[in-house]
CSV table of C-alpha atoms and ligand atoms in Angstrom, one decimal:
chain,number,residue,atom,x,y,z
A,271,MET,CA,96.3,120.2,121.8
A,272,ALA,CA,94.9,117.9,119.2
A,273,GLY,CA,96.2,116.6,115.9
A,274,VAL,CA,96.4,113.8,113.4
A,275,ILE,CA,99.1,111.1,112.9
A,276,GLY,CA,99.6,109.4,109.5
A,277,LEU,CA,101.8,109.1,106.5
A,278,PRO,CA,101.3,110.9,104.2
A,279,VAL,CA,99.6,113.5,106.4
A,280,ARG,CA,100.9,116.9,105.3
A,281,HIS,CA,97.9,117.7,103.2
A,282,SER,CA,95.4,116.3,105.7
A,283,LEU,CA,92.3,118.6,106.1
A,284,SER,CA,91.9,117.4,109.8
A,285,PRO,CA,93.9,120.2,111.5
A,286,VAL,CA,92.0,122.9,109.6
A,287,ILE,CA,88.6,121.3,110.4
A,288,HIS,CA,89.6,120.8,114.1
A,289,ALA,CA,90.8,124.4,114.3
A,290,ALA,CA,87.5,125.7,112.9
A,291,ALA,CA,85.6,123.7,115.5
A,292,PHE,CA,87.8,125.0,118.4
A,293,GLU,CA,87.4,128.5,117.2
A,294,ALA,CA,83.7,128.4,116.9
A,295,LEU,CA,83.4,126.7,120.3
A,296,GLY,CA,85.6,129.4,121.8
A,297,LEU,CA,88.2,126.8,122.9
A,298,ASP,CA,91.9,127.7,123.2
A,299,TRP,CA,93.0,124.5,121.5
A,300,ALA,CA,95.3,123.9,118.5
A,301,SER,CA,95.6,121.0,116.0
A,302,ALA,CA,98.6,119.9,113.9
A,303,ALA,CA,99.5,117.1,111.5
A,304,PHE,CA,102.3,114.9,112.7
A,305,GLU,CA,104.1,112.7,110.2
A,306,VAL,CA,104.7,109.3,111.8
A,307,ALA,CA,106.5,106.6,109.9
A,308,ASP,CA,105.1,103.2,109.4
A,309,GLY,CA,106.2,101.1,112.4
A,310,ASP,CA,106.4,104.2,114.7
A,311,ALA,CA,102.9,104.1,116.1
A,312,ALA,CA,104.1,103.0,119.6
A,313,ARG,CA,106.4,105.9,119.9
A,314,ALA,CA,103.7,108.3,118.7
A,315,VAL,CA,101.2,107.0,121.3
A,316,ASP,CA,103.9,107.4,124.0
A,317,GLY,CA,104.2,110.9,122.8
A,318,ILE,CA,100.5,111.5,123.2
A,319,ARG,CA,100.7,110.3,126.8
A,320,ALA,CA,103.9,112.3,127.6
A,321,LEU,CA,102.8,115.5,126.0
A,322,GLY,CA,99.2,115.3,127.3
A,323,ILE,CA,97.7,115.7,123.8
A,324,ARG,CA,94.0,115.5,124.4
A,325,GLY,CA,92.7,114.2,121.0
A,326,MET,CA,94.5,112.6,118.1
A,327,SER,CA,93.0,111.5,114.8
A,328,VAL,CA,94.7,108.5,113.3
A,329,THR,CA,95.0,107.8,109.6
A,330,MET,CA,96.9,105.4,107.3
A,331,PRO,CA,99.0,103.5,108.0
A,332,HIS,CA,98.4,103.5,111.8
A,333,LYS,CA,94.7,102.7,112.2
A,334,ALA,CA,95.3,99.0,113.2
A,335,ALA,CA,98.7,99.5,114.7
A,336,VAL,CA,97.5,101.8,117.5
A,337,VAL,CA,94.8,99.3,118.6
A,338,PRO,CA,97.0,97.2,121.1
A,339,LEU,CA,98.7,100.4,122.4
A,340,LEU,CA,95.5,101.9,123.9
A,341,ASP,CA,93.9,101.4,127.4
A,342,GLU,CA,90.4,100.9,126.1
A,343,LEU,CA,88.5,100.5,122.9
A,344,ALA,CA,85.0,101.9,122.2
A,345,PRO,CA,82.6,99.3,120.7
A,346,SER,CA,83.0,100.9,117.2
A,347,ALA,CA,86.7,100.3,117.2
A,348,GLU,CA,86.6,96.9,118.9
A,349,ARG,CA,84.3,95.6,116.2
A,350,LEU,CA,86.3,96.9,113.2
A,351,GLY,CA,89.7,96.4,114.7
A,352,VAL,CA,90.8,99.9,113.7
A,353,VAL,CA,90.9,103.3,115.4
A,354,ASN,CA,90.7,106.7,113.7
A,355,CYS,CA,90.4,108.7,116.9
A,356,ILE,CA,92.2,108.6,120.3
A,357,HIS,CA,90.8,110.4,123.3
A,358,ASN,CA,93.2,111.1,126.1
A,359,ASP,CA,91.0,111.1,129.1
A,360,ASP,CA,93.4,112.2,131.8
A,361,GLY,CA,96.0,109.7,130.8
A,362,HIS,CA,93.5,107.0,129.9
A,363,LEU,CA,93.7,106.5,126.2
A,364,VAL,CA,90.4,105.3,124.5
A,365,GLY,CA,90.3,104.4,120.8
A,366,HIS,CA,87.2,105.1,118.7
A,367,SER,CA,86.2,104.6,115.1
A,368,THR,CA,84.1,107.5,113.9
A,369,ASP,CA,84.1,106.9,110.1
A,370,GLY,CA,80.8,104.9,110.1
A,371,ALA,CA,79.0,107.3,112.4
A,372,GLY,CA,80.4,110.1,110.2
A,373,PHE,CA,79.0,108.5,107.1
A,374,VAL,CA,75.5,108.0,108.6
A,375,GLY,CA,75.6,111.5,110.1
A,376,ALA,CA,76.4,113.0,106.6
A,377,LEU,CA,73.5,111.1,105.1
A,378,ARG,CA,71.2,112.6,107.7
A,379,ALA,CA,72.6,116.1,107.6
A,380,ASP,CA,73.2,116.5,103.9
A,381,ALA,CA,70.6,114.3,102.2
A,382,THR,CA,68.0,113.9,105.0
A,383,PHE,CA,68.4,110.2,104.4
A,384,ASP,CA,67.7,108.0,107.3
A,385,ALA,CA,69.1,104.5,106.7
A,386,ALA,CA,66.5,102.8,108.9
A,387,GLY,CA,64.5,100.4,106.9
A,388,ARG,CA,66.4,101.2,103.6
A,389,ARG,CA,68.1,98.8,101.2
A,390,CYS,CA,71.8,99.8,100.9
A,391,LEU,CA,74.5,98.8,98.5
A,392,VAL,CA,78.2,99.3,99.4
A,393,ILE,CA,80.6,99.0,96.5
A,394,GLY,CA,84.1,98.0,97.8
A,395,ALA,CA,85.2,96.0,100.8
A,396,GLY,CA,88.2,97.9,102.2
A,397,GLY,CA,88.5,99.8,105.5
A,398,ALA,CA,86.1,102.5,104.6
A,399,ALA,CA,83.5,100.0,103.4
A,400,ARG,CA,83.8,98.0,106.6
A,401,SER,CA,83.0,101.0,108.8
A,402,ILE,CA,80.1,102.0,106.6
A,403,VAL,CA,78.6,98.5,106.5
A,404,ALA,CA,78.7,98.2,110.3
A,405,ALA,CA,77.2,101.7,110.7
A,406,LEU,CA,74.4,101.1,108.2
A,407,ALA,CA,73.5,97.8,110.1
A,408,ASP,CA,73.6,99.7,113.4
A,409,ALA,CA,71.3,102.3,111.8
A,410,GLN,CA,68.8,99.4,111.2
A,411,ALA,CA,69.0,99.4,107.4
A,412,ALA,CA,66.7,96.7,105.9
A,413,GLU,CA,69.6,95.2,103.9
A,414,VAL,CA,73.3,96.0,103.6
A,415,ALA,CA,74.7,94.4,100.4
A,416,VAL,CA,78.3,94.5,99.3
A,417,ARG,CA,79.7,94.2,95.9
A,418,ASN,CA,83.5,93.9,95.5
A,419,ARG,CA,86.1,92.9,92.9
A,420,THR,CA,87.5,90.4,95.3
A,421,ARG,CA,84.7,88.2,96.6
A,422,SER,CA,86.4,86.9,99.7
A,423,LYS,CA,86.7,90.4,101.1
A,424,ALA,CA,83.0,91.0,100.4
A,425,ASP,CA,82.2,87.8,102.3
A,426,GLU,CA,84.2,89.1,105.3
A,427,THR,CA,82.8,92.5,105.2
A,428,ILE,CA,79.1,91.5,105.2
A,429,GLN,CA,79.8,89.6,108.5
A,430,LEU,CA,79.8,93.1,110.1
A,431,ALA,CA,76.1,93.5,109.2
A,432,GLY,CA,75.1,90.1,110.7
A,433,PRO,CA,71.8,88.9,109.2
A,434,LEU,CA,71.3,92.2,107.3
A,435,GLY,CA,74.4,91.5,105.2
A,436,SER,CA,74.2,90.1,101.6
A,437,ILE,CA,76.4,89.8,98.6
A,438,CYS,CA,75.6,91.7,95.4
A,439,GLU,CA,77.0,89.9,92.4
A,440,GLU,CA,78.2,91.5,89.2
A,441,GLY,CA,75.1,91.5,87.0
A,442,ASP,CA,72.6,91.6,89.9
A,443,ASP,CA,69.7,94.1,89.5
A,444,LEU,CA,70.6,97.3,91.4
A,445,GLY,CA,67.1,98.8,91.1
A,446,ARG,CA,66.0,97.6,94.6
A,447,PHE,CA,68.5,99.7,96.5
A,448,ASP,CA,67.6,103.0,98.0
A,449,LEU,CA,71.3,103.9,98.6
A,450,VAL,CA,74.3,103.1,96.4
A,451,VAL,CA,77.7,104.0,97.9
A,452,ASN,CA,81.1,103.9,96.2
A,453,THR,CA,83.9,103.2,98.7
A,454,THR,CA,86.5,102.1,96.1
A,455,SER,CA,89.2,104.4,94.8
A,456,ILE,CA,87.8,104.3,91.3
A,457,GLY,CA,87.4,107.9,90.2
A,458,MET,CA,90.2,109.4,92.3
A,459,SER,CA,92.6,109.4,89.4
A,460,ILE,CA,90.3,111.4,87.1
A,461,GLY,CA,92.2,112.7,84.1
A,462,ALA,CA,95.4,111.2,85.3
A,463,ASP,CA,95.5,108.1,83.1
A,464,GLY,CA,92.3,108.3,81.1
A,465,ASP,CA,90.8,105.5,83.2
A,466,GLU,CA,87.2,105.1,82.2
A,467,SER,CA,86.2,102.6,84.8
A,468,MET,CA,83.3,103.2,87.2
A,469,PRO,CA,82.2,101.5,90.4
A,470,CYS,CA,79.0,100.4,88.7
A,471,ASN,CA,77.2,101.2,85.5
A,472,PRO,CA,75.2,104.4,86.0
A,473,ASP,CA,72.6,103.2,83.5
A,474,GLU,CA,71.6,100.6,86.1
A,475,LEU,CA,70.6,103.4,88.6
A,476,HIS,CA,67.4,105.4,88.8
A,477,ALA,CA,66.2,108.7,90.2
A,478,GLU,CA,64.6,107.3,93.4
A,479,GLN,CA,68.1,106.2,94.6
A,480,LEU,CA,70.7,108.3,96.5
A,481,ALA,CA,74.2,108.0,95.1
A,482,VAL,CA,77.1,108.6,97.4
A,483,ASP,CA,80.8,108.6,96.5
A,484,ILE,CA,83.1,108.9,99.5
A,485,ILE,CA,85.8,110.5,97.4
A,486,TYR,CA,86.2,114.2,97.8
A,487,LYS,CA,89.1,114.8,95.5
A,488,PRO,CA,87.8,115.4,92.9
A,489,LEU,CA,84.6,116.8,94.4
A,490,GLU,CA,82.6,115.1,91.8
A,491,THR,CA,83.8,111.8,90.3
A,492,ARG,CA,82.7,110.7,86.8
A,493,TRP,CA,80.4,108.2,88.3
A,494,LEU,CA,78.8,110.7,90.6
A,495,ALA,CA,78.3,113.1,87.7
A,496,ALA,CA,76.8,110.4,85.6
A,497,ALA,CA,74.4,109.4,88.5
A,498,ARG,CA,73.4,113.1,88.9
A,499,SER,CA,72.7,113.4,85.2
A,500,ARG,CA,70.4,110.4,85.5
A,501,GLY,CA,68.4,112.4,88.0
A,502,LEU,CA,69.7,110.9,91.2
A,503,PRO,CA,70.4,113.1,94.3
A,504,THR,CA,74.1,112.7,95.0
A,505,LEU,CA,76.6,113.3,97.9
A,506,ASN,CA,80.4,113.5,97.6
A,507,GLY,CA,82.9,112.6,100.3
A,508,VAL,CA,83.1,116.0,102.0
A,509,GLY,CA,80.1,115.2,104.3
A,510,MET,CA,81.7,111.9,105.6
A,511,LEU,CA,85.1,113.7,106.0
A,512,VAL,CA,83.5,116.4,108.1
A,513,HIS,CA,81.1,114.3,110.1
A,514,GLN,CA,83.8,111.8,111.2
A,515,ALA,CA,85.6,114.8,112.6
A,516,VAL,CA,82.3,116.1,114.1
A,517,GLU,CA,82.1,112.9,116.1
A,518,GLN,CA,85.8,113.3,117.2
A,519,ILE,CA,85.2,116.9,118.4
A,520,ARG,CA,82.2,115.7,120.4
A,521,ILE,CA,84.3,112.9,122.0
A,522,TRP,CA,87.3,115.2,122.8
A,523,THR,CA,85.5,118.3,124.0
A,524,GLY,CA,82.2,116.9,125.3
A,525,GLN,CA,80.5,119.8,123.5
A,526,GLU,CA,78.1,120.0,120.6
A,527,PRO,CA,80.3,120.4,117.5
A,528,PRO,CA,79.8,123.5,115.2
A,529,VAL,CA,79.0,121.5,112.1
A,530,ALA,CA,78.5,124.5,109.7
A,531,ALA,CA,81.9,126.0,110.6
A,532,MET,CA,83.6,122.7,110.1
A,533,VAL,CA,82.0,122.2,106.7
A,534,ALA,CA,83.0,125.7,105.6
A,535,ALA,CA,86.6,125.1,106.7
A,536,ALA,CA,86.8,121.9,104.7
A,537,GLU,CA,85.2,123.4,101.6
A,538,ALA,CA,87.5,126.4,101.7
A,539,GLN,CA,90.5,124.2,102.0
A,540,LEU,CA,89.4,122.0,99.2
A,541,ALA,CA,88.6,125.0,97.0
A,542,GLY,CA,92.1,126.2,97.7
A,543,GLY,CA,93.5,123.1,95.9
A,544,ARG,CA,95.1,121.6,99.0
B,827,ATR,P1,90.0,102.1,102.0
B,827,ATR,O1,90.7,102.0,103.3
B,827,ATR,O2,90.0,103.5,101.5
B,827,ATR,O3,88.7,101.6,102.0
B,827,ATR,P2,91.3,99.8,100.8
B,827,ATR,O4,91.2,99.2,102.1
B,827,ATR,O5,92.5,99.8,100.0
B,827,ATR,O6,90.9,101.4,100.9
B,827,ATR,O7,90.1,99.3,99.9
B,827,ATR,C1,89.9,99.6,98.5
B,827,ATR,C2,88.7,98.9,98.0
B,827,ATR,O8,88.5,99.4,96.6
B,827,ATR,C3,88.8,97.4,97.9
B,827,ATR,O9,87.5,96.9,98.1
B,827,ATR,C4,89.2,97.2,96.4
B,827,ATR,O10,88.8,96.0,95.8
B,827,ATR,P3,89.6,94.6,96.1
B,827,ATR,O11,89.1,94.1,97.5
B,827,ATR,O12,89.2,93.7,95.0
B,827,ATR,O13,91.1,95.0,96.1
B,827,ATR,C5,88.5,98.3,95.7
B,827,ATR,N1,89.2,98.8,94.5
B,827,ATR,C6,90.3,99.6,94.4
B,827,ATR,N2,90.6,99.8,93.1
B,827,ATR,C7,89.6,99.1,92.3
B,827,ATR,C8,89.4,98.9,91.0
B,827,ATR,N3,90.2,99.4,90.0
B,827,ATR,N4,88.4,98.1,90.6
B,827,ATR,C9,87.5,97.5,91.5
B,827,ATR,N5,87.7,97.7,92.8
B,827,ATR,C10,88.7,98.4,93.2
């Protein structure tokens, strides 16, 4: 048994993606979404132990709360102070953070983009940005710059990239970057309130850059569409969503994950409007 804990979690795509992986691997496993209230992470982790649940994805608001409840942290989780994946290894609970590896994996798989030696700009400095910044540095990017509305959070986030980290100020030239990633929620509320804001001005981008938006609802944000119309190759957030799960399936089962089946399951679910 596997699953995901969070709140809200009812519309999480994780159980469907997990189920597709288990089926393609021929494993008799199931996955479910468990609603766990804020403050109830300890009881949920006790439940994982008592029920012998083998793998649990962890989403908001529990990613930091589960950290002190586990027996061991993988280096990825230790560094970020958050866990998005628990592996129950015969009663020994290990916390991992697979978001960053998922992002880098999606770049490789979906855009044949290897971050090594490349100049990367991450817009935003929240939890998703932190995992991406750390993973790009691990992938030996030449530079990992962060641009964020709140400067202090950008300053904190670039620490994760060590000497590769830098700040990109409002007004700085974006032309030198090979990769521009939006990790903010700008663009999620498309059509809802007529919000015209964008993570950066698409006119500052050019066709030799890769534009990535980690949002997958909508599948194409206004910013990503604008980048595409300027000739940039683009990736939406489906790849990161699937590849962070790919890493989790690898950890839980020890088998090579069936990526294509997992992508197909996520896309079918998103197309169904869930
Ligand atoms: P997540 O865990 O998904 O990364 P988060 O931790 O809430 O989400 O981080 C959201 C990021 O989007 C933050 O960097 C936030 O900027 P601030 O640090 O200034 O709060 C950024 N963000 C959200 N809405 C924004 C907006 N309207 N304009 C600019 N930045 C925005």
